[in-house]
mmCIF file of C-alpha atoms and ligand atoms in Angstrom:
data_model
loop_
_atom_site.group_PDB
_atom_site.id
_atom_site.type_symbol
_atom_site.label_atom_id
_atom_site.label_comp_id
_atom_site.label_asym_id
_atom_site.label_seq_id
_atom_site.Cartn_x
_atom_site.Cartn_y
_atom_site.Cartn_z
ATOM 1 C CA MET A 590 88.391 115.230 89.885
ATOM 2 C CA ARG A 591 88.978 112.582 87.195
ATOM 3 C CA SER A 592 90.188 109.373 88.828
ATOM 4 C CA PRO A 593 93.894 108.903 88.120
ATOM 5 C CA SER A 594 94.783 105.698 86.327
ATOM 6 C CA SER A 595 98.493 105.557 87.110
ATOM 7 C CA LEU A 596 100.882 106.520 89.901
ATOM 8 C CA HIS A 597 102.086 109.370 87.701
ATOM 9 C CA ASP A 598 98.630 111.027 87.522
ATOM 10 C CA ILE A 599 97.908 111.115 91.249
ATOM 11 C CA PRO A 600 98.007 114.632 92.697
ATOM 12 C CA THR A 601 100.661 114.756 95.438
ATOM 13 C CA PRO A 602 101.073 114.440 98.309
ATOM 14 C CA ALA A 603 98.946 111.283 98.398
ATOM 15 C CA LEU A 604 98.687 108.021 100.275
ATOM 16 C CA ILE A 605 99.092 104.929 98.184
ATOM 17 C CA VAL A 606 98.527 101.337 99.197
ATOM 18 C CA ASP A 607 100.231 98.461 97.425
ATOM 19 C CA VAL A 608 97.266 96.073 97.211
ATOM 20 C CA PRO A 609 99.181 92.803 96.635
ATOM 21 C CA ALA A 610 101.468 93.583 99.628
ATOM 22 C CA LEU A 611 98.457 94.500 101.780
ATOM 23 C CA ASP A 612 96.721 91.258 100.839
ATOM 24 C CA ARG A 613 99.832 89.227 101.644
ATOM 25 C CA ASN A 614 100.052 90.843 105.093
ATOM 26 C CA ILE A 615 96.376 90.218 105.755
ATOM 27 C CA ALA A 616 96.603 86.598 104.564
ATOM 28 C CA ARG A 617 99.692 85.945 106.682
ATOM 29 C CA MET A 618 98.039 87.216 109.851
ATOM 30 C CA ALA A 619 94.781 85.366 109.127
ATOM 31 C CA ALA A 620 96.761 82.146 108.571
ATOM 32 C CA PHE A 621 98.521 82.553 111.928
ATOM 33 C CA PHE A 622 95.172 82.602 113.741
ATOM 34 C CA ALA A 623 93.413 80.064 111.526
ATOM 35 C CA GLY A 624 94.142 77.146 113.853
ATOM 36 C CA GLY A 625 92.658 78.916 116.902
ATOM 37 C CA PRO A 626 91.758 78.931 119.680
ATOM 38 C CA CYS A 627 92.847 82.587 119.865
ATOM 39 C CA ARG A 628 91.167 84.859 117.286
ATOM 40 C CA LEU A 629 92.219 88.065 115.573
ATOM 41 C CA ARG A 630 90.267 91.276 116.115
ATOM 42 C CA PRO A 631 91.960 93.717 113.704
ATOM 43 C CA HIS A 632 92.278 97.263 114.999
ATOM 44 C CA PHE A 633 90.351 99.615 112.709
ATOM 45 C CA LYS A 634 92.191 102.681 114.042
ATOM 46 C CA ALA A 635 95.322 101.680 112.110
ATOM 47 C CA HIS A 636 93.775 102.637 108.759
ATOM 48 C CA LYS A 637 90.198 103.800 109.422
ATOM 49 C CA THR A 638 89.356 102.465 105.979
ATOM 50 C CA PRO A 639 86.298 100.243 105.378
ATOM 51 C CA ALA A 640 87.778 98.724 102.198
ATOM 52 C CA ILE A 641 90.796 97.460 104.190
ATOM 53 C CA ALA A 642 88.680 96.207 107.096
ATOM 54 C CA ARG A 643 86.507 94.260 104.641
ATOM 55 C CA ARG A 644 89.594 92.526 103.272
ATOM 56 C CA GLN A 645 90.704 91.654 106.827
ATOM 57 C CA LEU A 646 87.299 90.203 107.701
ATOM 58 C CA THR A 647 87.057 88.290 104.419
ATOM 59 C CA ALA A 648 90.473 86.721 105.015
ATOM 60 C CA GLY A 649 89.019 85.031 108.103
ATOM 61 C CA SER A 650 90.154 84.129 111.641
ATOM 62 C CA CYS A 651 88.483 87.297 112.975
ATOM 63 C CA ALA A 652 86.326 87.632 116.081
ATOM 64 C CA GLY A 653 85.230 91.081 114.898
ATOM 65 C CA LEU A 654 86.860 94.506 114.752
ATOM 66 C CA THR A 655 88.541 96.673 117.389
ATOM 67 C CA CYS A 656 87.959 100.448 117.444
ATOM 68 C CA ALA A 657 89.557 103.227 119.481
ATOM 69 C CA THR A 658 86.775 105.820 119.292
ATOM 70 C CA VAL A 659 83.006 105.966 119.179
ATOM 71 C CA ALA A 660 83.219 107.658 115.772
ATOM 72 C CA GLU A 661 85.288 104.759 114.409
ATOM 73 C CA ALA A 662 82.723 102.290 115.757
ATOM 74 C CA GLU A 663 79.958 104.277 114.023
ATOM 75 C CA VAL A 664 81.751 103.752 110.715
ATOM 76 C CA ALA A 665 82.685 100.129 111.487
ATOM 77 C CA ARG A 666 79.103 99.211 112.375
ATOM 78 C CA ASP A 667 78.366 98.547 108.706
ATOM 79 C CA LEU A 668 81.334 96.195 108.421
ATOM 80 C CA CYS A 669 80.705 93.511 111.021
ATOM 81 C CA GLY A 670 78.374 92.440 113.782
ATOM 82 C CA ASP A 671 80.849 92.365 116.683
ATOM 83 C CA LEU A 672 82.746 95.477 117.711
ATOM 84 C CA LEU A 673 85.132 96.103 120.596
ATOM 85 C CA LEU A 674 85.725 99.678 121.671
ATOM 86 C CA ALA A 675 89.080 99.089 123.357
ATOM 87 C CA ASN A 676 89.009 102.407 125.137
ATOM 88 C CA GLU A 677 87.277 104.198 127.985
ATOM 89 C CA VAL A 678 84.055 106.072 127.086
ATOM 90 C CA VAL A 679 82.766 108.288 129.886
ATOM 91 C CA SER A 680 80.926 111.377 128.642
ATOM 92 C CA PRO A 681 77.112 111.079 128.571
ATOM 93 C CA ASP A 682 76.754 112.048 124.894
ATOM 94 C CA LYS A 683 79.273 109.426 123.789
ATOM 95 C CA CYS A 684 77.748 106.792 126.073
ATOM 96 C CA LEU A 685 74.389 107.426 124.391
ATOM 97 C CA ARG A 686 76.029 106.931 120.974
ATOM 98 C CA VAL A 687 77.517 103.666 122.275
ATOM 99 C CA ALA A 688 74.074 102.605 123.488
ATOM 100 C CA ALA A 689 72.587 103.378 120.062
ATOM 101 C CA LEU A 690 75.235 101.150 118.454
ATOM 102 C CA ALA A 691 74.576 98.393 120.990
ATOM 103 C CA ARG A 692 70.960 98.281 119.813
ATOM 104 C CA GLU A 693 72.036 96.926 116.429
ATOM 105 C CA ARG A 694 75.414 95.218 117.032
ATOM 106 C CA ALA A 695 77.236 93.202 119.672
ATOM 107 C CA LEU A 696 79.275 96.003 121.228
ATOM 108 C CA THR A 697 81.793 95.698 124.033
ATOM 109 C CA VAL A 698 83.518 98.641 125.717
ATOM 110 C CA ALA A 699 86.542 98.883 128.028
ATOM 111 C CA VAL A 700 86.049 100.328 131.515
ATOM 112 C CA ASP A 701 88.513 101.068 134.285
ATOM 113 C CA SER A 702 86.477 103.043 136.817
ATOM 114 C CA GLY A 703 83.239 103.153 138.765
ATOM 115 C CA ALA A 704 82.441 106.461 137.061
ATOM 116 C CA GLY A 705 82.861 104.826 133.661
ATOM 117 C CA ILE A 706 80.583 101.941 134.674
ATOM 118 C CA ASP A 707 77.900 104.345 135.928
ATOM 119 C CA ALA A 708 78.030 106.499 132.782
ATOM 120 C CA LEU A 709 77.732 103.530 130.395
ATOM 121 C CA ALA A 710 75.028 101.867 132.467
ATOM 122 C CA ALA A 711 72.921 105.050 132.619
ATOM 123 C CA ALA A 712 73.032 105.335 128.818
ATOM 124 C CA ALA A 713 72.254 101.630 128.374
ATOM 125 C CA ARG A 714 69.240 101.791 130.681
ATOM 126 C CA SER A 715 67.862 104.943 129.087
ATOM 127 C CA ALA A 716 68.155 103.338 125.636
ATOM 128 C CA GLY A 717 66.778 100.009 126.863
ATOM 129 C CA VAL A 718 69.842 98.051 125.702
ATOM 130 C CA THR A 719 72.665 96.002 127.210
ATOM 131 C CA ILE A 720 76.293 97.005 126.647
ATOM 132 C CA GLY A 721 79.088 94.444 126.940
ATOM 133 C CA VAL A 722 82.063 95.383 129.108
ATOM 134 C CA LEU A 723 85.721 94.386 129.354
ATOM 135 C CA VAL A 724 87.560 95.426 132.487
ATOM 136 C CA ASP A 725 90.672 97.238 131.280
ATOM 137 C CA VAL A 726 93.742 95.994 133.158
ATOM 138 C CA ASN A 727 97.104 97.779 133.273
ATOM 139 C CA VAL A 728 99.597 95.091 132.269
ATOM 140 C CA GLY A 729 102.538 97.495 132.409
ATOM 141 C CA GLN A 730 101.865 100.114 129.753
ATOM 142 C CA GLY A 731 100.883 102.642 132.405
ATOM 143 C CA ARG A 732 98.076 104.228 130.381
ATOM 144 C CA CYS A 733 94.486 103.347 131.319
ATOM 145 C CA GLY A 734 93.486 100.254 133.253
ATOM 146 C CA VAL A 735 93.119 99.081 136.829
ATOM 147 C CA GLU A 736 95.853 96.986 138.397
ATOM 148 C CA PRO A 737 95.717 93.215 137.843
ATOM 149 C CA GLY A 738 94.343 91.081 140.674
ATOM 150 C CA ASP A 739 92.151 92.505 143.443
ATOM 151 C CA ALA A 740 91.328 95.862 141.813
ATOM 152 C CA ALA A 741 90.283 94.213 138.543
ATOM 153 C CA VAL A 742 88.267 91.521 140.330
ATOM 154 C CA ALA A 743 86.440 94.195 142.350
ATOM 155 C CA LEU A 744 85.625 96.213 139.234
ATOM 156 C CA ALA A 745 84.394 93.069 137.447
ATOM 157 C CA ALA A 746 82.070 92.364 140.364
ATOM 158 C CA ARG A 747 80.716 95.892 140.117
ATOM 159 C CA VAL A 748 80.093 95.507 136.378
ATOM 160 C CA ALA A 749 78.329 92.192 136.939
ATOM 161 C CA ALA A 750 76.066 93.804 139.534
ATOM 162 C CA THR A 751 75.110 96.746 137.291
ATOM 163 C CA SER A 752 71.936 96.546 135.225
ATOM 164 C CA GLY A 753 72.370 97.601 131.624
ATOM 165 C CA LEU A 754 75.859 96.065 131.439
ATOM 166 C CA THR A 755 77.089 92.533 130.738
ATOM 167 C CA MET A 756 80.458 91.474 132.092
ATOM 168 C CA ARG A 757 82.256 89.857 129.137
ATOM 169 C CA GLY A 758 85.928 89.760 130.071
ATOM 170 C CA VAL A 759 89.205 91.607 130.497
ATOM 171 C CA MET A 760 91.580 93.414 128.226
ATOM 172 C CA GLY A 761 95.213 94.328 128.838
ATOM 173 C CA TYR A 762 97.125 96.031 126.062
ATOM 174 C CA GLU A 763 100.886 95.520 126.364
ATOM 175 C CA GLY A 764 101.613 98.579 124.212
ATOM 176 C CA HIS A 765 104.932 99.310 125.926
ATOM 177 C CA LEU A 766 106.293 95.982 124.646
ATOM 178 C CA GLN A 767 105.282 96.257 120.963
ATOM 179 C CA PRO A 768 108.383 98.170 119.817
ATOM 180 C CA LEU A 769 110.991 96.171 121.781
ATOM 181 C CA ARG A 770 113.670 95.208 119.228
ATOM 182 C CA ASP A 771 115.042 92.341 121.308
ATOM 183 C CA ARG A 772 112.791 89.390 120.521
ATOM 184 C CA VAL A 773 113.883 87.400 123.586
ATOM 185 C CA GLU A 774 113.035 90.276 125.924
ATOM 186 C CA ARG A 775 109.768 91.017 124.073
ATOM 187 C CA ASP A 776 108.799 87.384 124.314
ATOM 188 C CA ALA A 777 109.538 87.051 128.042
ATOM 189 C CA ARG A 778 107.881 90.305 129.064
ATOM 190 C CA ALA A 779 104.767 89.790 126.904
ATOM 191 C CA ARG A 780 104.304 86.294 128.344
ATOM 192 C CA ALA A 781 104.645 87.649 131.893
ATOM 193 C CA ALA A 782 102.114 90.414 131.177
ATOM 194 C CA MET A 783 99.662 87.913 129.655
ATOM 195 C CA HIS A 784 100.008 85.541 132.575
ATOM 196 C CA GLU A 785 98.942 88.360 134.900
ATOM 197 C CA LEU A 786 95.958 89.087 132.663
ATOM 198 C CA VAL A 787 94.920 85.440 132.343
ATOM 199 C CA GLU A 788 95.322 84.929 136.098
ATOM 200 C CA THR A 789 93.119 87.959 136.735
ATOM 201 C CA ALA A 790 90.472 86.452 134.413
ATOM 202 C CA ARG A 791 90.745 83.138 136.306
ATOM 203 C CA ARG A 792 90.155 84.889 139.633
ATOM 204 C CA ILE A 793 87.140 86.734 138.232
ATOM 205 C CA ARG A 794 85.638 83.444 137.069
ATOM 206 C CA ALA A 795 86.478 81.805 140.399
ATOM 207 C CA GLY A 796 84.250 84.432 142.009
ATOM 208 C CA GLY A 797 81.343 83.257 139.843
ATOM 209 C CA ILE A 798 81.543 86.211 137.442
ATOM 210 C CA PRO A 799 81.521 85.605 133.670
ATOM 211 C CA CYS A 800 84.809 86.390 131.911
ATOM 212 C CA GLU A 801 84.828 84.713 128.505
ATOM 213 C CA ILE A 802 87.068 87.263 126.663
ATOM 214 C CA VAL A 803 90.756 87.922 127.346
ATOM 215 C CA SER A 804 91.779 90.536 124.771
ATOM 216 C CA SER A 805 95.227 91.940 124.145
ATOM 217 C CA GLY A 806 98.110 92.183 121.715
ATOM 218 C CA GLY A 807 99.423 94.170 118.775
ATOM 219 C CA THR A 808 101.644 93.735 115.745
ATOM 220 C CA GLY A 809 104.781 93.331 117.875
ATOM 221 C CA THR A 810 103.351 90.626 120.160
ATOM 222 C CA TYR A 811 100.585 88.871 118.161
ATOM 223 C CA ASP A 812 102.592 85.642 117.906
ATOM 224 C CA ILE A 813 103.612 85.748 121.572
ATOM 225 C CA SER A 814 100.467 86.892 123.402
ATOM 226 C CA GLY A 815 98.320 85.086 120.812
ATOM 227 C CA ARG A 816 99.823 81.759 121.881
ATOM 228 C CA VAL A 817 99.480 82.228 125.641
ATOM 229 C CA ASP A 818 96.890 79.813 126.955
ATOM 230 C CA GLY A 819 93.785 81.740 127.986
ATOM 231 C CA VAL A 820 94.225 84.772 125.708
ATOM 232 C CA THR A 821 91.191 84.676 123.411
ATOM 233 C CA GLU A 822 91.803 87.511 120.944
ATOM 234 C CA ILE A 823 94.511 89.824 119.589
ATOM 235 C CA GLN A 824 93.893 93.463 118.618
ATOM 236 C CA ALA A 825 96.705 93.958 116.077
ATOM 237 C CA GLY A 826 96.381 96.817 113.588
ATOM 238 C CA SER A 827 99.617 98.038 112.027
ATOM 239 C CA TYR A 828 100.497 94.695 110.420
ATOM 240 C CA ALA A 829 98.244 95.389 107.429
ATOM 241 C CA LEU A 830 100.097 98.489 106.220
ATOM 242 C CA MET A 831 103.322 98.519 108.286
ATOM 243 C CA ASP A 832 105.758 101.404 108.903
ATOM 244 C CA THR A 833 109.503 101.865 109.397
ATOM 245 C CA ASP A 834 109.121 101.564 113.165
ATOM 246 C CA TYR A 835 107.601 98.079 112.979
ATOM 247 C CA GLY A 836 109.911 97.329 110.051
ATOM 248 C CA SER A 837 112.814 97.355 112.503
ATOM 249 C CA VAL A 838 111.074 95.190 115.103
ATOM 250 C CA GLY A 839 111.441 92.042 113.021
ATOM 251 C CA VAL A 840 107.814 91.112 112.358
ATOM 252 C CA PRO A 841 107.059 89.188 109.145
ATOM 253 C CA PHE A 842 105.001 91.815 107.313
ATOM 254 C CA GLU A 843 105.835 93.948 104.259
ATOM 255 C CA GLN A 844 105.629 97.671 103.844
ATOM 256 C CA ALA A 845 102.298 98.155 102.039
ATOM 257 C CA PHE A 846 101.662 101.904 102.101
ATOM 258 C CA PHE A 847 103.619 104.967 101.064
ATOM 259 C CA VAL A 848 103.325 108.700 100.771
ATOM 260 C CA LEU A 849 103.714 109.712 97.155
ATOM 261 C CA GLY A 850 105.432 113.033 96.528
ATOM 262 C CA THR A 851 106.792 115.057 93.647
ATOM 263 C CA ILE A 852 110.291 116.532 93.534
ATOM 264 C CA VAL A 853 109.730 120.277 93.453
ATOM 265 C CA SER A 854 113.325 121.433 93.845
ATOM 266 C CA ARG A 855 116.868 120.115 93.340
ATOM 267 C CA PRO A 856 118.780 123.032 94.798
ATOM 268 C CA SER A 857 122.107 121.190 94.816
ATOM 269 C CA PRO A 858 123.498 117.847 93.614
ATOM 270 C CA GLU A 859 123.231 116.545 97.186
ATOM 271 C CA ARG A 860 119.704 117.764 97.919
ATOM 272 C CA CYS A 861 116.190 117.135 96.626
ATOM 273 C CA VAL A 862 113.008 118.590 98.026
ATOM 274 C CA ALA A 863 109.626 116.839 97.678
ATOM 275 C CA ASP A 864 106.155 118.281 98.276
ATOM 276 C CA CYS A 865 105.246 115.838 101.088
ATOM 277 C CA GLY A 866 105.929 117.288 104.509
ATOM 278 C CA HIS A 867 104.606 116.464 107.926
ATOM 279 C CA LYS A 868 101.113 117.571 106.951
ATOM 280 C CA SER A 869 101.110 114.381 104.842
ATOM 281 C CA MET A 870 102.872 112.023 107.271
ATOM 282 C CA THR A 871 103.775 112.201 110.941
ATOM 283 C CA LYS A 872 107.298 112.172 112.306
ATOM 284 C CA ASP A 873 106.552 111.186 115.890
ATOM 285 C CA HIS A 874 108.409 107.904 115.282
ATOM 286 C CA GLY A 875 111.151 109.546 113.225
ATOM 287 C CA HIS A 876 111.629 110.661 109.663
ATOM 288 C CA PRO A 877 110.302 108.499 106.835
ATOM 289 C CA SER A 878 112.591 106.420 104.620
ATOM 290 C CA VAL A 879 112.893 106.836 100.869
ATOM 291 C CA LYS A 880 111.801 103.836 98.815
ATOM 292 C CA GLY A 881 114.112 102.598 96.101
ATOM 293 C CA VAL A 882 116.611 105.487 95.902
ATOM 294 C CA ASP A 883 120.103 104.356 96.882
ATOM 295 C CA GLY A 884 121.708 106.477 99.584
ATOM 296 C CA ALA A 885 118.727 108.855 99.937
ATOM 297 C CA THR A 886 117.823 110.002 103.468
ATOM 298 C CA VAL A 887 115.147 112.396 104.670
ATOM 299 C CA THR A 888 116.893 115.089 106.725
ATOM 300 C CA ALA A 889 113.910 117.336 107.486
ATOM 301 C CA LEU A 890 110.126 117.282 107.240
ATOM 302 C CA ASN A 891 108.551 120.733 107.212
ATOM 303 C CA ASP A 892 104.849 121.442 106.754
ATOM 304 C CA GLU A 893 104.828 120.863 103.011
ATOM 305 C CA HIS A 894 108.433 119.873 102.278
ATOM 306 C CA ALA A 895 110.519 116.739 102.654
ATOM 307 C CA VAL A 896 114.212 117.582 102.412
ATOM 308 C CA ILE A 897 116.100 114.571 101.059
ATOM 309 C CA ALA A 898 119.879 114.183 101.074
ATOM 310 C CA VAL A 899 121.021 112.226 98.006
ATOM 311 C CA PRO A 900 124.345 111.189 96.502
ATOM 312 C CA ALA A 901 125.408 113.585 93.742
ATOM 313 C CA SER A 902 124.997 110.711 91.284
ATOM 314 C CA CYS A 903 121.249 110.455 92.049
ATOM 315 C CA THR A 904 119.206 111.116 88.911
ATOM 316 C CA LEU A 905 116.046 112.402 90.603
ATOM 317 C CA SER A 906 114.990 115.651 88.998
ATOM 318 C CA ILE A 907 112.209 118.196 89.259
ATOM 319 C CA GLY A 908 108.836 116.645 88.467
ATOM 320 C CA ASP A 909 109.874 113.083 89.326
ATOM 321 C CA ARG A 910 107.839 111.081 91.800
ATOM 322 C CA VAL A 911 109.217 109.686 95.072
ATOM 323 C CA GLN A 912 107.699 107.304 97.578
ATOM 324 C CA LEU A 913 108.365 107.826 101.257
ATOM 325 C CA ILE A 914 107.829 105.091 103.840
ATOM 326 C CA PRO A 915 106.100 106.556 106.925
ATOM 327 C CA SER A 916 107.468 105.852 110.380
ATOM 328 C CA HIS A 917 104.039 105.572 112.019
ATOM 329 C CA THR A 918 100.993 104.080 110.299
ATOM 330 C CA ASP A 919 97.954 105.176 112.279
ATOM 331 C CA PRO A 920 98.412 108.948 112.571
ATOM 332 C CA THR A 921 99.663 109.156 108.978
ATOM 333 C CA ALA A 922 96.541 107.471 107.580
ATOM 334 C CA ASN A 923 94.476 109.847 109.711
ATOM 335 C CA LEU A 924 95.883 112.846 107.796
ATOM 336 C CA HIS A 925 94.410 111.790 104.436
ATOM 337 C CA ASP A 926 90.976 111.467 102.854
ATOM 338 C CA VAL A 927 91.737 108.535 100.578
ATOM 339 C CA PHE A 928 94.128 105.718 99.796
ATOM 340 C CA TYR A 929 94.958 105.247 96.123
ATOM 341 C CA ALA A 930 94.961 101.467 95.769
ATOM 342 C CA VAL A 931 97.692 100.476 93.312
ATOM 343 C CA GLU A 932 98.981 97.331 91.688
ATOM 344 C CA GLY A 933 102.400 98.139 90.324
ATOM 345 C CA GLU A 934 101.969 101.546 88.683
ATOM 346 C CA ARG A 935 98.248 101.101 88.014
ATOM 347 C CA VAL A 936 95.601 102.708 90.223
ATOM 348 C CA VAL A 937 92.938 100.041 90.672
ATOM 349 C CA ASP A 938 90.668 101.829 93.142
ATOM 350 C CA VAL A 939 90.339 104.784 95.493
ATOM 351 C CA TRP A 940 89.434 103.910 99.096
ATOM 352 C CA SER A 941 87.834 106.378 101.458
ATOM 353 C CA ILE A 942 89.512 106.752 104.852
ATOM 354 C CA ALA A 943 85.988 107.151 106.112
ATOM 355 C CA ALA A 944 86.718 107.292 109.844
ATOM 356 C CA ARG A 945 89.560 109.817 109.692
ATOM 357 C CA GLY A 946 89.575 112.925 111.866
ATOM 358 C CA TYR A 947 86.850 113.751 114.350
ATOM 359 C CA ALA A 948 83.674 113.099 112.387
ATOM 360 C CA GLU A 949 81.400 114.545 115.070
ATOM 361 C CA HIS A 950 82.681 118.056 114.333
ATOM 362 C CA ARG A 951 82.011 117.925 110.602
ATOM 363 C CA GLN A 952 79.366 120.403 109.486
HETATM 364 C C1 PLP B 2007 94.401 99.195 122.866
HETATM 365 C C2 PLP B 2007 95.210 98.874 121.657
HETATM 366 N N1 PLP B 2007 95.140 97.629 121.152
HETATM 367 C C3 PLP B 2007 95.828 97.271 120.044
HETATM 368 C C4 PLP B 2007 96.631 98.184 119.374
HETATM 369 C C5 PLP B 2007 97.247 97.726 118.080
HETATM 370 O O1 PLP B 2007 98.554 97.847 117.973
HETATM 371 P P1 PLP B 2007 99.394 97.765 116.620
HETATM 372 O O2 PLP B 2007 98.957 98.843 115.699
HETATM 373 O O3 PLP B 2007 100.698 98.010 117.173
HETATM 374 O O4 PLP B 2007 99.170 96.434 116.038
HETATM 375 C C6 PLP B 2007 96.762 99.481 119.885
HETATM 376 C C7 PLP B 2007 97.666 100.459 119.228
HETATM 377 O O5 PLP B 2007 98.070 101.465 119.710
HETATM 378 C C8 PLP B 2007 96.017 99.839 121.046
HETATM 379 O O6 PLP B 2007 96.072 101.085 121.562
#
């Protein structure tokens, strides 16, 4: 395919990224962490795109990158020398892939069970490497993680006593607090969660066990958790591209990516239909918004159709382009192969979403 040079030549549906807006978001977050002591560890899962991760790392203030899957870490290995897999890895084949990565990069993995420790350690020993470990602590999200306090201290002791592993710290992702609209409540609850995490780290150290990293945070809490004494790094991801969900949380980042569609039908004065359905953007956080069309609202997303209610005065007609603002960044980026990088109407580059999907199943 010939590379499109303008927004109007891009085959739709397509993901576009507004490069100046992206760079402003990245610069703003890097500036927040520039004074330290807490560092930023951008979450690669948000975009899975090496070109975006490079911009985040170049902007500075980063301790490294965060990944959610082994496959993401295998792509991110070429981007920086310090990776955190902020997720449990337990199956022997994946643990061996982790061990292979640990041979060439500083790699740290979350654990929350004895079985997880044993699986990682077996892979590390068979590969002759050492894998760094964070004990994953449940700070209220109720997903993975051991309880703060005694259970976490006991697991840390087990990690420290296991050959093939190095005990590096704790992580506690306060994911349940990211979308809280009430800033006062978000602030109070994130601080309380972080105090539990930091206190758990203190108790681990008091037992003579190393615990240098205290990792946490996301786009909704970076400026709360990232200022709690003792938290050493923040794993925010969505801030770079943003979505309508975070747009209503009141964080200081701009919408920087869109799904580009073409109007394929105008069946009535009050209705337009575009060719970008939920195979091009997810609706788990609600319908997308329409950029720059007064009074337009998405009323349905089908597989390949976005149904848009418009005022009768709306001039959109068949063949026109529309930009929809996704409600959830990460799973939307995962649906596409590339981002068209644009400045205004001009396509300046095409960026591979190299870590999308489940790479291990590709033939
Ligand atoms: C463990 C972990 N850390 C950090 C994040 C980053 O959050 P956000 O994209 O909200 O910045 C997530 C997102 O789900 C996560 O699961």
